[in-house]
Amino acid sequence: MYRSRHKEDLDKRTLNFLSSIEIDDKILYYDILCTKVHIIMLYKIHVLEKHEVSRLVGELNNVLHHPDKISREGCEDIHEALETHLIKKTGINVGGKIQTGRSRNDQIITDIRIKARDDIINVIIHLNRLTKQLIDKSEDNLDSIMPLYTHLQQAQIGNFAHYLLSYSEALVREIDRLFSLYERVNQSPLGAGPIGGSLLPIERNMTAKLLGFDNIMSNSIDATSSRDFMIEFTSNIASIMITLSRISEDLIIWSSHEFGFIEISDKHASTSSAMPQKRNPDPLEITRSKTAIVIGNLTTIMTILKSLPSGYSRDLQDTKVPFWNSVELVVSSLDIMNDVIQYLTVKKDAMRRASTESYAVSLDIAEVLVTKYKVPFRTAHQLVGALVNLSININDEIPFKSISSGDIRDVLSKVKANIEPVKIIKAIRDIDSNKSIRIRNSEGSPNPKEQTRIIRKSKLQLQKYSNEVQRMKETIDHVKMNISNTIKGIVEE
Ligand code: ARG
């Protein structure tokens, strides 16, 4: 349809090669919305008359309800298909005016931005839900004592609540990032034309306001060719996915027979065609691989954008697939993680056993020696380290418990610490995994009191986010309704 100077049609193979028509179905709705707003503006600047508005909008509504009715045949993208359809249905004298003062270059990026707005809201809603799930689950697990790991080696005693809340904190930061991204996305490129604007009296502020944008983008080259918000959004998504993949990895390890700390529900466990005993954590494994795909998508987008010359190039079209795919993947991964966490069984006994048998109380013992007996920390570290070695050789189930004052005297003669063996014995006897977290004082530690405080605070924070995202959603719904009402007003005037 656009071929005013060409002597022949686009070659079929070439058309298929460069067409984005299939993926564009995802923005048909947004293209219609954007076109309606453009029609309102064209009416206000006297390019379209009332009856033309009525016919065009009537046809757009038909397409909205029957998207399969428009022919995509021979079209490079949804913008061409829609304009061709409008011209076919309303004639060249009406439909032929639809692209006045507009180019596909400002049109496509407007569509992408208004879809991204909805997508951000949706991702925030899903993040909120999973974060709430983690917090609710942590409330039931303040007493689930477990070893914490660094380098995947037992480090200190903690509890499962503290572990779960570590990820809710991370997800809260993701929510924050998305709120801030929303402001950068919500800027209108519409009216920037192909690259350098228009001599028609188009009203960019009017269309921006009607579409619910906060502002117009002030440079028409930037408006049509920048895609940095896509890098930002996909990188936010990649960061969320990386967090989900880490949770997945932990749960996969902890659901192994050797750990036995958790059991994922039967409804989330796959099995083997050969080995009847198997309960495999496949949804978590797929979350790990989807993370790889999203990171690949981010790389694809950045690599397409790198070194592009100023102004629109067709390469930009290929950012849409990895971009929208990333949004879909993160939403489904957040859903799956929510389900897995909700239904998993926490094996409190196994966690407690592992804690009781653990040397992860070592730092606590060293700190007791520091606080109670003024032993320099480095000396306490050496002392307890030597006791661990001794104790491991005794092979008792409960670490340190069988150490005698004789053993300690031996160690003391080597470490040269000015402390009586009986005090060390007392420090050791006094501590167990339960007590270990109850005497932990610092903010952010697994002390159940501290975790209860954090749960309360996080719940309030989440409620605030949930109100805020609800308000954003209502604003968008209102924008959509207002577009319909404005059109009604024009037609019934
Ligand atoms: N299908 C194109 C895209 O997705 C729309 C813009 C086409 N513009 C152009 N000058 N060919 O980016």
XYZ file of C-alpha atoms and ligand atoms in Angstrom:
505
model
C 0.000 0.000 0.000
C 2.867 2.357 0.742
C 4.608 1.790 -2.589
C 4.007 5.123 -4.326
C 7.191 5.168 -6.383
C 7.906 1.472 -6.759
C 7.137 -0.188 -10.034
C 6.493 -3.611 -8.600
C 5.240 -5.263 -5.441
C 7.522 -6.413 -2.709
C 8.857 -9.841 -3.543
C 6.985 -12.506 -1.518
C 10.058 -14.003 0.097
C 11.318 -10.544 1.030
C 7.918 -9.634 2.456
C 7.915 -12.732 4.663
C 11.467 -12.050 5.710
C 10.875 -8.524 6.918
C 7.316 -8.785 8.137
C 6.474 -8.425 11.829
C 2.811 -9.169 11.280
C 2.658 -12.260 13.482
C 4.173 -10.789 16.627
C 2.211 -7.578 16.038
C -0.993 -9.290 17.100
C 0.189 -8.502 20.606
C -0.207 -4.787 19.896
C -3.331 -4.729 17.759
C -5.317 -3.574 20.778
C -2.804 -0.813 21.532
C -2.585 0.249 17.900
C -6.342 0.687 17.855
C -6.229 2.731 21.062
C -3.448 4.912 19.696
C -5.308 5.321 16.388
C -8.501 6.380 18.162
C -6.610 9.091 19.996
C -5.002 10.215 16.750
C -8.492 10.392 15.206
C -9.744 12.584 18.063
C -6.807 14.915 17.527
C -7.321 15.003 13.749
C -10.938 15.940 14.376
C -9.960 18.736 16.771
C -7.573 20.218 14.203
C -10.255 19.914 11.486
C -8.605 17.229 9.376
C -11.487 14.817 10.022
C -15.174 15.528 10.190
C -17.651 14.130 12.628
C -19.121 11.539 10.255
C -15.613 10.421 9.311
C -14.714 9.978 12.960
C -17.836 7.930 13.410
C -17.088 5.609 10.495
C -13.432 5.137 11.348
C -14.059 4.454 15.011
C -16.964 2.143 14.173
C -14.639 0.110 12.011
C -11.866 0.122 14.617
C -14.350 -1.243 17.144
C -15.323 -3.983 14.691
C -11.675 -4.968 14.396
C -11.308 -4.889 18.147
C -14.083 -7.413 18.540
C -13.192 -9.492 15.474
C -9.432 -9.212 15.032
C -9.429 -12.093 12.564
C -11.595 -10.138 10.152
C -8.771 -7.912 8.957
C -6.616 -9.272 6.215
C -2.891 -9.400 6.886
C -2.195 -10.506 3.346
C 0.675 -8.622 1.728
C 1.185 -6.400 4.792
C 4.525 -5.769 6.467
C 3.031 -5.089 9.858
C -0.137 -4.473 11.813
C -0.091 -0.727 11.091
C -0.231 -1.370 7.376
C -2.892 -4.063 7.795
C -5.085 -1.761 9.877
C -4.780 1.223 7.539
C -5.423 -0.983 4.509
C -8.501 -2.352 6.230
C -9.834 1.103 7.140
C -9.364 2.317 3.569
C -11.081 -0.780 2.240
C -14.055 -0.316 4.558
C -14.442 3.486 4.555
C -12.904 4.453 1.213
C -9.769 6.385 0.396
C -11.438 9.735 1.185
C -11.973 8.752 4.799
C -9.567 5.918 5.625
C -6.920 7.583 3.496
C -6.676 10.373 6.081
C -5.821 8.193 9.026
C -2.066 8.493 8.675
C -2.127 12.305 8.416
C 0.591 13.745 10.648
C 1.678 10.333 11.801
C 4.270 7.777 10.754
C 4.691 4.142 11.644
C 7.874 5.221 13.396
C 6.145 7.241 16.114
C 3.139 4.917 16.014
C 5.024 1.687 16.796
C 6.943 3.128 19.697
C 3.748 4.637 21.138
C 2.136 1.190 20.979
C 5.178 -0.413 22.604
C 5.196 2.158 25.399
C 1.507 1.875 26.249
C 1.771 -1.903 26.251
C 4.919 -1.694 28.413
C 2.940 0.414 30.880
C 0.335 -2.334 31.254
C 3.111 -4.918 31.431
C 4.933 -3.088 34.218
C 1.709 -2.914 36.229
C 1.130 -6.612 35.651
C 4.673 -7.589 36.653
C 4.379 -5.460 39.818
C 1.097 -7.200 40.713
C 2.744 -10.612 40.283
C 5.818 -9.543 42.238
C 3.602 -8.303 45.044
C 1.811 -11.613 45.163
C 4.985 -13.687 45.389
C 6.497 -11.322 47.942
C 3.384 -11.667 50.078
C 3.585 -15.440 49.718
C 7.196 -15.419 50.955
C 6.230 -13.261 53.911
C 3.209 -15.416 54.820
C 5.332 -18.554 54.594
C 8.006 -17.004 56.753
C 5.453 -16.340 59.492
C 4.927 -20.106 59.763
C 8.644 -20.753 59.878
C 10.064 -18.560 62.598
C 10.768 -21.767 64.515
C 12.254 -23.657 61.545
C 15.849 -23.610 62.714
C 18.298 -24.434 59.946
C 21.948 -23.959 59.067
C 22.742 -21.022 56.794
C 25.290 -21.602 54.065
C 28.108 -19.641 52.528
C 30.054 -21.355 49.740
C 27.337 -23.989 50.277
C 29.129 -24.921 53.531
C 27.401 -24.606 56.876
C 28.082 -21.110 58.176
C 25.788 -19.885 60.964
C 22.497 -21.014 62.412
C 19.421 -19.273 61.058
C 15.828 -20.089 60.367
C 13.755 -20.665 57.269
C 11.791 -17.459 57.887
C 14.973 -15.424 57.654
C 15.881 -17.231 54.439
C 12.480 -16.571 52.831
C 12.537 -12.931 53.894
C 15.934 -12.456 52.280
C 14.221 -12.976 48.937
C 11.164 -10.908 49.762
C 13.553 -8.018 50.451
C 15.178 -8.527 47.055
C 11.800 -8.600 45.316
C 10.721 -5.407 47.061
C 13.698 -3.688 45.433
C 12.504 -5.019 42.067
C 9.083 -3.488 42.699
C 10.762 -0.174 43.526
C 12.765 -0.306 40.316
C 9.648 -0.940 38.239
C 7.769 1.985 39.796
C 10.628 4.249 38.872
C 10.901 2.772 35.367
C 7.201 3.483 34.816
C 7.868 7.223 34.846
C 10.471 6.917 32.093
C 8.198 4.701 30.003
C 5.187 6.956 30.388
C 6.399 9.624 27.940
C 4.686 10.196 24.624
C 6.559 9.796 21.335
C 3.341 10.248 19.332
C 3.522 13.136 16.880
C 7.275 12.855 16.387
C 6.523 11.664 12.835
C 9.042 9.577 10.946
C 11.971 11.465 12.547
C 11.462 15.209 12.206
C 7.859 16.077 13.107
C 5.153 17.560 10.863
C 4.111 20.874 9.407
C 0.480 20.135 10.243
C -0.919 21.738 13.380
C -0.849 18.406 15.250
C -1.395 18.620 18.998
C 1.143 16.389 20.693
C 0.132 17.441 24.180
C -3.474 16.580 23.458
C -2.713 13.024 22.309
C -0.253 12.546 25.165
C -2.869 13.557 27.709
C -5.567 11.402 26.122
C -3.245 8.382 26.233
C -2.416 9.048 29.878
C 1.235 9.942 29.281
C 2.891 12.237 31.833
C 4.734 14.239 29.178
C 5.696 14.364 25.537
C 9.194 13.374 24.496
C 10.807 16.595 23.466
C 13.079 15.479 20.643
C 11.537 13.786 17.626
C 14.699 11.820 16.785
C 14.997 10.532 20.343
C 11.263 9.795 20.472
C 11.313 7.572 17.393
C 14.643 5.825 17.729
C 15.420 5.368 21.432
C 14.691 2.028 23.019
C 16.671 2.375 26.252
C 13.549 1.775 28.327
C 13.399 -1.660 26.709
C 16.923 -2.386 27.911
C 15.935 -1.150 31.353
C 12.723 -3.155 31.600
C 14.311 -6.343 30.258
C 17.244 -5.906 32.587
C 14.823 -5.473 35.522
C 13.127 -8.648 34.371
C 16.480 -10.429 34.095
C 17.295 -9.340 37.628
C 13.959 -10.719 38.891
C 14.585 -13.963 37.016
C 18.070 -14.257 38.490
C 16.518 -14.027 41.955
C 13.935 -16.653 41.025
C 16.662 -18.898 39.648
C 18.561 -18.625 42.925
C 15.477 -19.569 44.929
C 14.997 -22.453 42.500
C 18.537 -23.636 42.986
C 18.211 -23.595 46.796
C 14.921 -25.454 46.722
C 16.261 -28.014 44.273
C 19.227 -28.713 46.538
C 17.152 -28.750 49.719
C 14.576 -31.097 48.229
C 17.284 -33.687 47.519
C 17.258 -36.810 49.660
C 20.605 -35.808 51.169
C 19.264 -32.522 52.547
C 15.576 -33.333 52.879
C 14.798 -29.825 54.194
C 11.763 -29.299 52.003
C 9.435 -31.277 49.807
C 7.730 -29.712 46.846
C 4.116 -30.730 46.410
C 3.199 -33.687 44.200
C 1.337 -31.305 41.945
C 4.589 -29.548 41.143
C 6.843 -32.588 40.929
C 7.552 -34.448 37.710
C 8.675 -38.029 37.611
C 10.678 -40.408 35.505
C 9.463 -42.731 32.786
C 11.912 -45.296 34.091
C 12.526 -44.783 37.812
C 9.278 -44.991 39.749
C 10.669 -43.453 42.927
C 11.479 -40.106 41.307
C 9.964 -36.775 42.312
C 11.772 -34.228 40.205
C 11.590 -30.463 40.794
C 11.107 -29.665 37.092
C 9.235 -26.351 37.455
C 12.222 -25.009 39.374
C 14.632 -26.325 36.782
C 12.599 -24.699 34.019
C 12.697 -21.436 36.002
C 16.490 -21.684 35.872
C 16.485 -22.223 32.111
C 13.921 -19.447 31.491
C 16.326 -17.156 33.322
C 18.945 -18.015 30.731
C 16.471 -17.222 27.955
C 15.666 -13.813 29.467
C 19.354 -12.974 29.827
C 19.723 -13.993 26.175
C 16.783 -11.722 25.296
C 18.434 -8.787 27.046
C 21.633 -9.476 25.146
C 19.686 -9.677 21.883
C 18.005 -6.323 22.492
C 21.232 -4.586 23.458
C 23.094 -6.077 20.532
C 20.409 -4.925 18.076
C 20.546 -1.399 19.513
C 24.307 -1.173 19.602
C 25.780 1.032 16.840
C 22.447 1.757 15.162
C 22.653 5.061 13.326
C 20.451 7.929 14.484
C 16.790 7.661 13.507
C 14.587 4.626 12.909
C 16.111 1.542 11.299
C 14.163 -1.615 10.654
C 16.449 -3.524 13.019
C 14.383 -1.979 15.827
C 11.485 -4.189 14.839
C 13.364 -7.258 16.029
C 13.558 -5.956 19.605
C 9.851 -6.656 20.041
C 10.056 -10.469 20.157
C 12.686 -10.763 22.919
C 11.084 -7.878 24.810
C 7.561 -9.262 24.969
C 8.844 -12.785 25.440
C 10.733 -11.647 28.548
C 7.571 -10.118 30.010
C 5.645 -13.340 29.431
C 8.400 -15.468 30.924
C 8.732 -13.434 34.083
C 4.980 -13.417 34.690
C 4.688 -17.183 34.298
C 7.815 -17.782 36.400
C 6.484 -15.574 39.202
C 3.221 -17.519 39.129
C 4.987 -20.871 39.275
C 7.270 -19.792 42.099
C 4.257 -18.543 44.017
C 2.551 -21.925 43.654
C 5.646 -23.936 44.553
C 6.292 -21.874 47.699
C 2.658 -21.951 48.741
C 2.411 -25.743 48.605
C 5.882 -26.871 49.641
C 6.293 -28.798 52.895
C 8.970 -27.623 55.278
C 10.704 -30.522 57.024
C 11.342 -28.790 60.305
C 12.792 -31.893 61.974
C 15.392 -32.448 59.266
C 16.383 -28.795 59.437
C 16.644 -28.940 63.220
C 18.688 -32.138 63.123
C 21.112 -30.612 60.642
C 21.432 -27.578 62.921
C 22.019 -29.615 66.065
C 24.736 -31.590 64.324
C 26.335 -28.481 62.929
C 29.455 -26.536 63.794
C 27.609 -23.433 62.652
C 27.476 -22.307 66.306
C 31.247 -21.735 66.223
C 31.066 -17.991 65.669
C 28.501 -17.657 68.461
C 30.875 -19.422 70.878
C 33.735 -17.169 69.817
C 31.528 -14.106 70.326
C 30.470 -15.295 73.785
C 34.179 -15.533 74.705
C 34.644 -11.990 73.398
C 31.681 -10.434 75.175
C 31.751 -12.381 78.446
C 35.461 -12.916 78.986
C 37.029 -10.120 76.965
C 39.056 -12.568 74.843
C 40.338 -10.783 71.699
C 38.278 -11.956 68.738
C 41.274 -13.320 66.812
C 42.291 -15.439 69.814
C 38.713 -16.700 70.239
C 38.649 -17.570 66.536
C 41.844 -19.628 66.856
C 40.617 -21.289 70.012
C 37.260 -22.362 68.625
C 38.873 -23.409 65.331
C 41.213 -25.735 67.233
C 38.266 -27.092 69.235
C 36.362 -27.849 66.021
C 39.299 -29.924 64.843
C 39.400 -31.781 68.121
C 35.678 -32.334 68.245
C 35.497 -33.665 64.693
C 37.912 -36.410 65.735
C 35.727 -37.358 68.713
C 32.921 -38.012 66.224
C 30.069 -37.076 68.529
C 26.676 -36.252 67.006
C 26.466 -33.003 68.909
C 29.493 -30.871 68.140
C 31.771 -29.767 70.961
C 29.655 -31.538 73.591
C 32.191 -34.251 74.436
C 35.156 -31.965 74.722
C 36.782 -32.199 78.176
C 38.710 -29.617 80.187
C 41.834 -31.668 79.490
C 41.313 -31.231 75.740
C 40.787 -27.538 76.242
C 43.937 -27.191 78.334
C 45.894 -28.768 75.457
C 44.425 -26.318 72.985
C 45.025 -23.388 75.328
C 48.691 -24.241 75.676
C 49.036 -23.897 71.911
C 46.777 -20.888 71.337
C 47.968 -18.994 74.404
C 44.741 -17.485 75.596
C 44.306 -16.164 79.074
C 41.083 -17.917 80.010
C 40.177 -20.819 82.269
C 39.015 -24.039 80.557
C 35.851 -24.122 82.667
C 34.674 -20.866 81.124
C 35.129 -22.265 77.665
C 33.243 -25.403 78.614
C 30.467 -23.193 79.982
C 30.357 -21.148 76.776
C 30.060 -24.367 74.761
C 27.524 -26.074 77.007
C 25.417 -22.949 77.163
C 24.768 -22.742 73.489
C 22.528 -24.751 71.210
C 21.068 -23.984 67.815
C 17.884 -22.498 69.303
C 19.745 -20.243 71.610
C 22.183 -19.375 68.855
C 19.596 -17.296 67.007
C 17.904 -15.948 70.121
C 21.120 -14.307 71.331
C 21.949 -12.848 67.935
C 21.473 -9.113 68.492
C 22.174 -7.264 65.318
C 19.439 -5.850 63.105
C 18.678 -8.101 60.161
C 19.805 -11.240 62.010
C 17.644 -14.390 62.124
C 16.565 -13.677 65.710
C 12.822 -14.504 65.560
C 12.024 -11.207 67.298
C 13.883 -9.319 64.595
C 12.164 -11.329 61.881
C 8.758 -10.645 63.420
C 9.532 -6.928 63.302
C 10.596 -7.202 59.661
C 7.483 -9.165 58.739
C 5.303 -6.431 60.210
C 7.233 -3.702 58.376
C 7.254 -5.609 55.064
C 3.522 -6.194 55.209
C 2.883 -2.463 55.571
C 5.268 -1.750 52.699
C 3.545 -4.287 50.478
C 0.140 -2.851 51.283
C 1.447 0.547 50.186
C 2.724 -0.916 46.907
C -0.504 -2.736 46.351
C -2.520 0.493 46.805
C -0.146 2.347 44.515
C -0.320 -0.198 41.715
C -4.087 -0.358 42.078
C -4.194 3.420 41.663
C -2.024 3.173 38.514
C -4.294 0.513 37.096
C -7.366 2.619 37.763
C -5.711 5.615 36.083
C -5.104 3.542 32.954
C -8.663 2.161 33.011
C -9.890 5.713 33.326
C -7.720 6.796 30.367
C -9.241 4.041 28.218
C -12.778 4.975 29.248
C -12.124 8.643 28.658
C -11.020 7.917 25.073
C -14.329 6.160 24.388
C -16.298 8.951 26.056
C -14.474 11.652 24.112
C -15.281 9.884 20.865
C -18.897 9.468 21.932
C -18.982 13.177 22.702
C -17.700 14.032 19.206
C -20.061 11.687 17.400
C -23.135 12.748 19.388
C -22.251 16.462 19.355
N 6.940 -2.933 11.957
C 7.773 -1.824 12.316
C 8.392 -2.060 13.693
O 7.909 -2.898 14.380
C 6.957 -0.581 12.382
C 7.704 0.642 11.938
C 8.037 0.534 10.505
N 8.702 1.709 10.038
C 9.381 1.713 8.913
N 9.946 2.838 8.586
N 9.500 0.692 8.136
O 9.337 -1.431 14.060
